[in-house]
mmCIF file of C-alpha atoms in Angstrom:
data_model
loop_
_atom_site.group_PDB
_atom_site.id
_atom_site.type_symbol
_atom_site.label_atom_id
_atom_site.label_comp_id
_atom_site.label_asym_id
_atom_site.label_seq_id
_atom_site.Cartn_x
_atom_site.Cartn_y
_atom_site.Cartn_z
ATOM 1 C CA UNK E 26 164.822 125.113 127.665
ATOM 2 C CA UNK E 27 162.210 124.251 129.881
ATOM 3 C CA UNK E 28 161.944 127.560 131.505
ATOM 4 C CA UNK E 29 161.491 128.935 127.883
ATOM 5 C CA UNK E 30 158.334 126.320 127.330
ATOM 6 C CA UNK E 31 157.185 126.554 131.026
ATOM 7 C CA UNK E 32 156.831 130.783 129.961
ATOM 8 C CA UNK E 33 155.493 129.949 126.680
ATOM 9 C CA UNK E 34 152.547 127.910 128.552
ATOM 10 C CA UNK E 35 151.868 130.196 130.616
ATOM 11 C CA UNK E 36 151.712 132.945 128.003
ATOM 12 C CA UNK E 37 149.280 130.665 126.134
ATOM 13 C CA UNK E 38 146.715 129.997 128.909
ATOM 14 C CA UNK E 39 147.183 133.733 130.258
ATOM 15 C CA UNK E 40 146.108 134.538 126.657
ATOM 16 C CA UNK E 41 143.312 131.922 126.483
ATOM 17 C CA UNK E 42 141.960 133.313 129.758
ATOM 18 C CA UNK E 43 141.749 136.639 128.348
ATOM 19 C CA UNK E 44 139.975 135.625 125.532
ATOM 20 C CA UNK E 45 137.459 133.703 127.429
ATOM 21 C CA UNK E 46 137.022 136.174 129.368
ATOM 22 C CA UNK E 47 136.145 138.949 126.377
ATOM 23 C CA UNK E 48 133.763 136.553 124.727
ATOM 24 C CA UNK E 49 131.763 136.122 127.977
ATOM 25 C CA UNK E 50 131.977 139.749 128.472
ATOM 26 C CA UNK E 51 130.421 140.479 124.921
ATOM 27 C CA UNK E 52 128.155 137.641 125.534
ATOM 28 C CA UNK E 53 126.522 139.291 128.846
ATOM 29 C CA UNK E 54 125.836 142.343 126.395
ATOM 30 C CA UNK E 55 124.453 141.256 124.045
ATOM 31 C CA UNK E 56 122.254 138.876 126.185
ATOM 32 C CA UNK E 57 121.352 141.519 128.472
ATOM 33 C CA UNK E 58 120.524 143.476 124.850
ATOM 34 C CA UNK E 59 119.255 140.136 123.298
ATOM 35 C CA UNK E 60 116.390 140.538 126.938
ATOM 36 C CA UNK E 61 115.235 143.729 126.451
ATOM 37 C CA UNK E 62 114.456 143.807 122.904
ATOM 38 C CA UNK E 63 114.304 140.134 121.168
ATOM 39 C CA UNK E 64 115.472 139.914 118.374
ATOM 40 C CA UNK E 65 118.844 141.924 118.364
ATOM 41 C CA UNK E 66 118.233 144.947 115.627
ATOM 42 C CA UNK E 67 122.093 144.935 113.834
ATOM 43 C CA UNK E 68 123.689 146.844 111.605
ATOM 44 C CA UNK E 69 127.112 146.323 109.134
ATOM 45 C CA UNK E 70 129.400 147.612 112.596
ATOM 46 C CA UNK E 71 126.970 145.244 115.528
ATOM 47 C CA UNK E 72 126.844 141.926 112.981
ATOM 48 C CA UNK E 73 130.430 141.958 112.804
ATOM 49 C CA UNK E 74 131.100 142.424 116.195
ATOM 50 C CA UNK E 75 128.646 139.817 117.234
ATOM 51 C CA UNK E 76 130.150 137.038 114.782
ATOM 52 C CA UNK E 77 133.739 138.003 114.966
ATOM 53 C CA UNK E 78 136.130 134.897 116.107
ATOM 54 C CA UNK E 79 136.718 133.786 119.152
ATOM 55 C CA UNK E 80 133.367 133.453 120.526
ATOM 56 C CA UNK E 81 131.918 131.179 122.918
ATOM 57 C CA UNK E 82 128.233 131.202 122.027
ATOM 58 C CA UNK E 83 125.940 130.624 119.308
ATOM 59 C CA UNK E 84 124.400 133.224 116.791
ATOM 60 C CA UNK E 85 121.457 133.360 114.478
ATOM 61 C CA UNK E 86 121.100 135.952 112.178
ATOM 62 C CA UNK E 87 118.025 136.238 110.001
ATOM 63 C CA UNK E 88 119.007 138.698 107.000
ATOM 64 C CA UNK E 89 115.890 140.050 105.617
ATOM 65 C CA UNK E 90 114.640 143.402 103.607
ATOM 66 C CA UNK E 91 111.473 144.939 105.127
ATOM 67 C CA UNK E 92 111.179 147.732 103.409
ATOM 68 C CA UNK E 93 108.502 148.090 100.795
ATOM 69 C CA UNK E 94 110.854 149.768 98.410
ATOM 70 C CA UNK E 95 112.599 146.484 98.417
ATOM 71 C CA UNK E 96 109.226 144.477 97.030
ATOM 72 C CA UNK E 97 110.290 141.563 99.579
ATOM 73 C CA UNK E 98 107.091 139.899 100.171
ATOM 74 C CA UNK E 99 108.607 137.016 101.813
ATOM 75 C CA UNK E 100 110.321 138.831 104.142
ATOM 76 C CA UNK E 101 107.650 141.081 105.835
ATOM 77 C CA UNK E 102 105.565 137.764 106.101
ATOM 78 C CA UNK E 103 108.003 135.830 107.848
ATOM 79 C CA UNK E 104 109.185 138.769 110.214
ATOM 80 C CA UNK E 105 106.655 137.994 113.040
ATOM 81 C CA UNK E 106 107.073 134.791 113.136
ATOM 82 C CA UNK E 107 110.985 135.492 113.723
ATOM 83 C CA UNK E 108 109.805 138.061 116.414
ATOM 84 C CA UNK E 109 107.637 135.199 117.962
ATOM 85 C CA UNK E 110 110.668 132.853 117.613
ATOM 86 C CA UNK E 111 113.248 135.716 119.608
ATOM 87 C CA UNK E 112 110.746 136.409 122.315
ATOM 88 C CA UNK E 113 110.121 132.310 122.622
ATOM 89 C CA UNK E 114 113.670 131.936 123.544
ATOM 90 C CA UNK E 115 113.683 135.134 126.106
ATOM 91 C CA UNK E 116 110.943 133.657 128.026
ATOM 92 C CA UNK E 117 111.743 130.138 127.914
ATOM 93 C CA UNK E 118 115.742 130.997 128.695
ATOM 94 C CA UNK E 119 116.114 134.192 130.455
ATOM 95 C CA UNK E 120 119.382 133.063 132.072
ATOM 96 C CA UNK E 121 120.548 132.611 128.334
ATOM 97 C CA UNK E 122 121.957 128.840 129.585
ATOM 98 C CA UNK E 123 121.530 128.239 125.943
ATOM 99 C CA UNK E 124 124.061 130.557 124.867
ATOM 100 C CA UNK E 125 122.424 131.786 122.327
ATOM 101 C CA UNK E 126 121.585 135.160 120.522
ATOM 102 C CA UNK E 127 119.303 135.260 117.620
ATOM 103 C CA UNK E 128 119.360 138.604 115.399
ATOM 104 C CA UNK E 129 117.560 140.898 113.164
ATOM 105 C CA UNK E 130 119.946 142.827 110.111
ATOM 106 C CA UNK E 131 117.972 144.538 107.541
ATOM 107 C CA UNK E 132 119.316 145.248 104.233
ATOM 108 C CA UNK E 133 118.590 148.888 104.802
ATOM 109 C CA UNK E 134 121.004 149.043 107.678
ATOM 110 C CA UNK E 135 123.241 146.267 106.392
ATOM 111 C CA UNK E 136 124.359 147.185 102.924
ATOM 112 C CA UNK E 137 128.081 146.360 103.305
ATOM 113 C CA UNK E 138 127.167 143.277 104.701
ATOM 114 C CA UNK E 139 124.926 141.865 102.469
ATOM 115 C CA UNK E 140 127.869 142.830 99.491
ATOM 116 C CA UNK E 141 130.669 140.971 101.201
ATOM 117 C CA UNK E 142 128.017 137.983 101.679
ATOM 118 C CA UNK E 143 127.371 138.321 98.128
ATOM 119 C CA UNK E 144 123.374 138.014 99.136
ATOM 120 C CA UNK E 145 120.759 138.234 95.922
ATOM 121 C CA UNK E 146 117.961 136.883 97.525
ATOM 122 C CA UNK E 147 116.665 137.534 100.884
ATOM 123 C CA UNK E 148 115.182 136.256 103.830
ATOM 124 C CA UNK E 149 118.225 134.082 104.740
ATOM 125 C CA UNK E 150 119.377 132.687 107.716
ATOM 126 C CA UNK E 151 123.140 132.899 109.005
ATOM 127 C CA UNK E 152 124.017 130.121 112.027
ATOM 128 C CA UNK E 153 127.322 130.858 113.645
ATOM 129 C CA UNK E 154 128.808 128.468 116.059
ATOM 130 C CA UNK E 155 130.958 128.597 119.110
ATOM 131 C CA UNK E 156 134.697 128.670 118.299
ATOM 132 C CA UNK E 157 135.968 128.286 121.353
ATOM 133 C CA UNK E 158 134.911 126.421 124.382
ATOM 134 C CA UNK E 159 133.338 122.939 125.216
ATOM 135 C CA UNK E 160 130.884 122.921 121.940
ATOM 136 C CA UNK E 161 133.375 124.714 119.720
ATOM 137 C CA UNK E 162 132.872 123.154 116.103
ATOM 138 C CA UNK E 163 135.976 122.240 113.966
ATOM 139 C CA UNK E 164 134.038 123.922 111.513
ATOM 140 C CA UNK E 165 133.213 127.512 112.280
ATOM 141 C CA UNK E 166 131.715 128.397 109.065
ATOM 142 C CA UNK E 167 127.937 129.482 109.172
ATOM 143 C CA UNK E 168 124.949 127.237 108.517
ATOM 144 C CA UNK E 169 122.591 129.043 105.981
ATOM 145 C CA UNK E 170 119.334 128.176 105.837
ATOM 146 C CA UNK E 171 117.239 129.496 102.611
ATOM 147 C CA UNK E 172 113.672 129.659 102.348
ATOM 148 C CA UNK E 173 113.554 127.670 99.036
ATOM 149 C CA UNK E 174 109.672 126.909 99.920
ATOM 150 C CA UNK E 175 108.187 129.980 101.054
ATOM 151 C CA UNK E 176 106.970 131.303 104.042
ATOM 152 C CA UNK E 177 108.263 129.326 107.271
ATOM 153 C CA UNK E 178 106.668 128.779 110.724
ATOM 154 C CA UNK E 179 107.950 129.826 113.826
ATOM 155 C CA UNK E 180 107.717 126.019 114.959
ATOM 156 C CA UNK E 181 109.855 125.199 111.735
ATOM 157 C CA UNK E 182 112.992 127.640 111.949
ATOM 158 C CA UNK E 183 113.001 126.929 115.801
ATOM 159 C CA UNK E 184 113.360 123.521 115.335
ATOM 160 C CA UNK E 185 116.309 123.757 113.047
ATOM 161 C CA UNK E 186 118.123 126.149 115.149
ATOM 162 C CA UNK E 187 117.748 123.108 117.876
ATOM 163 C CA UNK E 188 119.022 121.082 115.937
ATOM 164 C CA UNK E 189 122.318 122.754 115.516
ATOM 165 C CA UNK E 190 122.937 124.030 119.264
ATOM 166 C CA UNK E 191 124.408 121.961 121.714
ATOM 167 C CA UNK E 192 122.707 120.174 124.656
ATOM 168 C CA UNK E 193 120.804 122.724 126.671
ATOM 169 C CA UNK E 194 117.616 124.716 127.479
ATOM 170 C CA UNK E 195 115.198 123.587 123.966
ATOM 171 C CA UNK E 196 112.186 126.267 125.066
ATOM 172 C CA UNK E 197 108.911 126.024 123.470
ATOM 173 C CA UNK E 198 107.323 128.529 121.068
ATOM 174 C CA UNK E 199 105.398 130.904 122.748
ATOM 175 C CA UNK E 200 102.641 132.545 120.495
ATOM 176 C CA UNK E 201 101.126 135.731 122.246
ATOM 177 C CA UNK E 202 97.427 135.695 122.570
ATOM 178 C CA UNK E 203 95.515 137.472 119.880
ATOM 179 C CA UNK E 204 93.082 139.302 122.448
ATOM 180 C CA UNK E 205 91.686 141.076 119.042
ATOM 181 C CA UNK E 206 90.365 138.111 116.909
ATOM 182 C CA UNK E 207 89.606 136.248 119.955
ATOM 183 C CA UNK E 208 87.421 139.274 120.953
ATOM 184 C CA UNK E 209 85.675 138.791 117.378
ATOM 185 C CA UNK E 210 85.267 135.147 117.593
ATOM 186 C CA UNK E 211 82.876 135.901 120.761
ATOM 187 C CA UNK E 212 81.245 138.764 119.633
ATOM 188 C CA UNK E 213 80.521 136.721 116.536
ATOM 189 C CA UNK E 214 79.131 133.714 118.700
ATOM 190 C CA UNK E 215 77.158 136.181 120.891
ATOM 191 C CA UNK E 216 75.949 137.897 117.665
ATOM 192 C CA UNK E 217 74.500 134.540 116.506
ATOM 193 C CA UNK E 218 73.118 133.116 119.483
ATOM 194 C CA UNK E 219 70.818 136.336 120.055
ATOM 195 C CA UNK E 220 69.799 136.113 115.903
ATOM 196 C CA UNK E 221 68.880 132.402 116.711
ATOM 197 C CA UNK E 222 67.038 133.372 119.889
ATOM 198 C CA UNK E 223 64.793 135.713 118.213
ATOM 199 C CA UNK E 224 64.796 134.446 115.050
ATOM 200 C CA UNK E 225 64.068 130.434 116.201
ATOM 201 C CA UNK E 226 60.021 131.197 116.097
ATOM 202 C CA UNK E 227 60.207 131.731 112.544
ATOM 203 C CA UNK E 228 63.089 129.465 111.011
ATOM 204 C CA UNK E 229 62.373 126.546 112.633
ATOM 205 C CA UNK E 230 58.757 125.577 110.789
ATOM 206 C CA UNK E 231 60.887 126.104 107.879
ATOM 207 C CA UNK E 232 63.575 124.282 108.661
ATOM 208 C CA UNK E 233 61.355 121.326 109.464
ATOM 209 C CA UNK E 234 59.132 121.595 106.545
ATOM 210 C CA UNK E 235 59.091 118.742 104.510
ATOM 211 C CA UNK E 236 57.841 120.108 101.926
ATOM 212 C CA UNK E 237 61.157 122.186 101.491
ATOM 213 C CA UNK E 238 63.249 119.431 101.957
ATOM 214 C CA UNK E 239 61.760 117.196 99.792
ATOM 215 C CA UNK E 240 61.446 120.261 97.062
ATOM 216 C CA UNK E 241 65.378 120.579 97.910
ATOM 217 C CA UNK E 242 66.309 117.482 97.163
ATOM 218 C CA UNK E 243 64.616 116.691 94.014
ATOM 219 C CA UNK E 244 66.029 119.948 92.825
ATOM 220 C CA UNK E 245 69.472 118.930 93.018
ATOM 221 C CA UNK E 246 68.723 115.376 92.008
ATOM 222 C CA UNK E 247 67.631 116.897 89.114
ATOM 223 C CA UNK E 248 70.332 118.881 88.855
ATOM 224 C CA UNK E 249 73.276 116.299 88.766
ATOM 225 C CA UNK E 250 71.444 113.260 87.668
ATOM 226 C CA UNK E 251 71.133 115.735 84.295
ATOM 227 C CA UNK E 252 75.054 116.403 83.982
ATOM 228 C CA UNK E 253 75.613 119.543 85.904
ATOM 229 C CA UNK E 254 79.104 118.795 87.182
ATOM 230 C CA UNK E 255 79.779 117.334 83.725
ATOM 231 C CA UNK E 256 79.681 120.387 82.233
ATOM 232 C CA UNK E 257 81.825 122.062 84.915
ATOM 233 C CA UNK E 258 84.540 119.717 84.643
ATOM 234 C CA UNK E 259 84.943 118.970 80.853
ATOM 235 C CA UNK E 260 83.835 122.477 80.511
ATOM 236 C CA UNK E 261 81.614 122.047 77.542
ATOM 237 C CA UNK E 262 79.917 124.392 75.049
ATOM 238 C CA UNK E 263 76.382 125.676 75.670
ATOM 239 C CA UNK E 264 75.511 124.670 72.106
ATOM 240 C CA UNK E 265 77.010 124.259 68.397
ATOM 241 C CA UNK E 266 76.584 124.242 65.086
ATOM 242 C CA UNK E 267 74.910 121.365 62.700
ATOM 243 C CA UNK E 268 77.024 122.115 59.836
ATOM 244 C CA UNK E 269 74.550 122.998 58.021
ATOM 245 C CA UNK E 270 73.759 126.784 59.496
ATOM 246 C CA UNK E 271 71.361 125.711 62.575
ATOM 247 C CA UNK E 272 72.053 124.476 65.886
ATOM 248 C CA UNK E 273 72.206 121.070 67.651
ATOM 249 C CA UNK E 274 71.334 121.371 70.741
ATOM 250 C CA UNK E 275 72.431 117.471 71.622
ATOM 251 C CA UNK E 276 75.866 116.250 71.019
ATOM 252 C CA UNK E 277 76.161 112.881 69.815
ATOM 253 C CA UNK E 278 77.228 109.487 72.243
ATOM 254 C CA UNK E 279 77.168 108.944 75.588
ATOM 255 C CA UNK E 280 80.354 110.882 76.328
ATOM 256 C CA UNK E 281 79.742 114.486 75.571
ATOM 257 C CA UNK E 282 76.790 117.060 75.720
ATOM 258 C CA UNK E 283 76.196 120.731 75.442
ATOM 259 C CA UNK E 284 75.421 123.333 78.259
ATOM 260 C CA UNK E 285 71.667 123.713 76.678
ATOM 261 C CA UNK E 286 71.227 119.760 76.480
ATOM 262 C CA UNK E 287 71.571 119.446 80.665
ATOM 263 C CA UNK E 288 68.815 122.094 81.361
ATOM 264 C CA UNK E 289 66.453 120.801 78.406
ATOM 265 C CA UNK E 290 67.154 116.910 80.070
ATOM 266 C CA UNK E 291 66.497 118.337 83.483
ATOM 267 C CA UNK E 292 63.482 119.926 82.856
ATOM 268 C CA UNK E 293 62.324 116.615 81.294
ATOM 269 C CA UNK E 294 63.472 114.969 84.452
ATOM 270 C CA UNK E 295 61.307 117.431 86.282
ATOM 271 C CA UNK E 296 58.238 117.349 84.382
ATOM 272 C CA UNK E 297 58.528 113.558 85.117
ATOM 273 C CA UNK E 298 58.699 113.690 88.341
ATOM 274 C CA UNK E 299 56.143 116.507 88.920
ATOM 275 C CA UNK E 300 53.833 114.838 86.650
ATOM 276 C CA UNK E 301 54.664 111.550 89.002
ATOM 277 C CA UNK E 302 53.978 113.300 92.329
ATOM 278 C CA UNK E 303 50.582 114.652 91.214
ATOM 279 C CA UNK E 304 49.243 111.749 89.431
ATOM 280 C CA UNK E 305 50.275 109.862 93.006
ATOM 281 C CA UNK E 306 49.616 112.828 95.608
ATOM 282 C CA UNK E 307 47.119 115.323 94.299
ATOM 283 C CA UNK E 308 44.964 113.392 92.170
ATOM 284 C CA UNK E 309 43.578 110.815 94.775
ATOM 285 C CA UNK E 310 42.612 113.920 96.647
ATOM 286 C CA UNK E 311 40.423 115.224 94.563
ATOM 287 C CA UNK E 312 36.648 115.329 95.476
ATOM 288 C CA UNK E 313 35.159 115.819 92.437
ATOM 289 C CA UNK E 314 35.269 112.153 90.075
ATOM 290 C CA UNK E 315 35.223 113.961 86.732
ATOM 291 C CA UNK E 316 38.070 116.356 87.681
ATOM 292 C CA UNK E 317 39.460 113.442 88.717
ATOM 293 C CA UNK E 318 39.490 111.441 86.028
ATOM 294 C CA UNK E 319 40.204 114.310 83.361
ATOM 295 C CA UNK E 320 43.646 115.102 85.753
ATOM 296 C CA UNK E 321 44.596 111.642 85.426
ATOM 297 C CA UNK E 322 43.941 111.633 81.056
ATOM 298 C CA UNK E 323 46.305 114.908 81.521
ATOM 299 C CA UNK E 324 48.889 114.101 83.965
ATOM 300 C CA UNK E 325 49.232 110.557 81.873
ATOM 301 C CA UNK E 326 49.777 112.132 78.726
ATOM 302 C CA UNK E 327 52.180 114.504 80.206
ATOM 303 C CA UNK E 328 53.985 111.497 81.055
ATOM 304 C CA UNK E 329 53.709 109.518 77.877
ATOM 305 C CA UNK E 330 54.643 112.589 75.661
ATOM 306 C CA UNK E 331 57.507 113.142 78.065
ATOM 307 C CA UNK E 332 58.613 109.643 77.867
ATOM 308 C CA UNK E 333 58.052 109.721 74.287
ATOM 309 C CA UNK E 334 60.601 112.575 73.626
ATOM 310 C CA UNK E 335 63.331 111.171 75.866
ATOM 311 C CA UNK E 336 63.642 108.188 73.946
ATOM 312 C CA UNK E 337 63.955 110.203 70.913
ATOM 313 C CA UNK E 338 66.657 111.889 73.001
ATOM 314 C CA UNK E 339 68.813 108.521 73.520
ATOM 315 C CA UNK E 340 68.130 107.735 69.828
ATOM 316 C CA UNK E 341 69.805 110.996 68.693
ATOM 317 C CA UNK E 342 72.464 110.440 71.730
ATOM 318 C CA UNK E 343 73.113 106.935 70.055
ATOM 319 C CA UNK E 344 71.455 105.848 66.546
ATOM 320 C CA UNK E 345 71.340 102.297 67.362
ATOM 321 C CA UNK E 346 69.094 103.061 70.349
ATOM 322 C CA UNK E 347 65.953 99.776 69.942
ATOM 323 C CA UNK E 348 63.289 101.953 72.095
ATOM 324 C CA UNK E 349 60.843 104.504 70.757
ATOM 325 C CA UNK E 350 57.358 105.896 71.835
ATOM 326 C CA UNK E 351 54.995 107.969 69.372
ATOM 327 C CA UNK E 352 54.620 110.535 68.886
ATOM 328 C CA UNK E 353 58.292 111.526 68.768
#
């Protein structure tokens, strides 16, 4: 009896040996595969191979459909970041300490595959881990991972295959230098500094004008102090109709407007102020007394008559408005 369990034991680690031994065989492979051309390209025959039970190692498979005919968007804008993640891990584990092969199996090469999954959707993401060995998991089934919110980062899918792998190398991603847009990005730079160079003689009286500025900024005063964004957020009407076959061209209250009321208020506004500026700037300037003071009879009745029709403004914007000014 116990030469029959002493044979049996033996049997059973001679067996176990063998088996370790396979899996690191088809390990070294596919590692030495996994090296030269990151990520592993599979098909139906190669996926099952590489996930078939025992194994000693970890795979991730990313199941995608590249192919235009297939209308997966998703997929062909997550592919290079996969590629970035596959090359990541040859460079930062080349000794493949990790254990760890990460895979590629398009639907066009992995019909049978994607029936016996029962895939409708693609990408996804298939985690298989060890079976055997020191990090074997009681549960061998695969770890999916869907992309339920669109396209993922490299950074993103790298650290959730981390987070399933045992303790080991954890390498960096590695994004390759774009020599292209970086190449653009100077030219661009060197493009501008030389337009600035020859250009600085003539923009930079303009830019420090004040004139300009100050023409600028009363121009957009103007603009929003009269209800511009008002109009672009309650997206109001230009104008309407009275009701009785014309056209109002103020709405009534405080709360609303029309398109046409904002430019008739802001060229109020700027008649105001322009009036303002000359009766303060341009009109003490003048040599000439009786130019002078027939400026100052004009500019003030601008500003009365201006004043005048504002307030009718707020009285048709509200009825109970106190305020008035002849002639309006």
């Amino acid at each position: 009896m116990k030469l029959s369990l002493t044979v049996v034991f033996g049997l059973l680690t001679l067996l176990s040996a063998a088996a370790n031994t396979k899996t690191a065989g088809k390990l070294e492979q596919y590692h030495a595969k996994f090296l030269s051309n990151p990520p592993l390209k599979l098909d139906d025959a190669t996926y099952e191979r590489l996930t078939a039970t025992p194994r000693e190692y970890t795979v991730a498979v990313l199941l995608t459909a590249l192919e235009a005919r297939f209308g997966c968007k998703l997929c062909r804008d997550f592919q290079p970041e996969w590629d970035v993640v596959g090359k990541s891990w040859v460079k930062g584990d080349k000794k493949g300490d990790s254990r760890l092969i990460l895979g590629t199996l398009d639907f066009a090469n992995g019909r049978g595959t994607f029936q016996k999954l029962m895939l409708q959707t693609a990408p996804v993401m298939m985690l298989f881990p060890p079976t055997i060995g020191p990090h074997a998991k009681r549960d061998a089934q695969a770890i999916r991972y869907d992309f339920t919110t669109g396209p993922q980062s490299a950074e993103q899918v790298n650290d959730w295959i981390i987070r399933h792998l045992p303790e080991g190398p954890r390498p960096p991603i590695y994004r390759p230098i774009n020599y292209m847009r970086l190449f653009t990005i100077i030219t661009t730079i060197l493009g501008l500094v030389s337009f600035f160079s020859v250009a600085a003689p003539y923009l930079i009286p303009i830019i420090q004008n004040r004139n300009i500025w100050a023409a600028i900024s009363l121009i957009t005063i103007l603009l929003f102090t009269s209800g511009h964004m008002f109009n672009h957020i309650r997206k109001v009407p230009y104008v309407a109709g009275d009701g009785k076959g014309g056209i109002s061209y103020f709405a009534g209250g405080f709360s609303n407007q029309f398109g046409l009321e904002t430019q008739i208020v802001a060229a109020m506004y700027g008649t105001l102020s322009f009036a303002t500026i000359a009766l303060a700037l341009k009109v003490p300037r003048m040599a000439d007394p009786k130019k002078q003071q027939i400026a100052v009879f004009v500019w003030g009745a601008v500003v009365f008559a201006m004043y005048s029709f504002l307030l009718s403004v707020f009285r048709v914007k509200n009825g109970g408005y106190p305020f008035h000014l002849p002639p309006f």
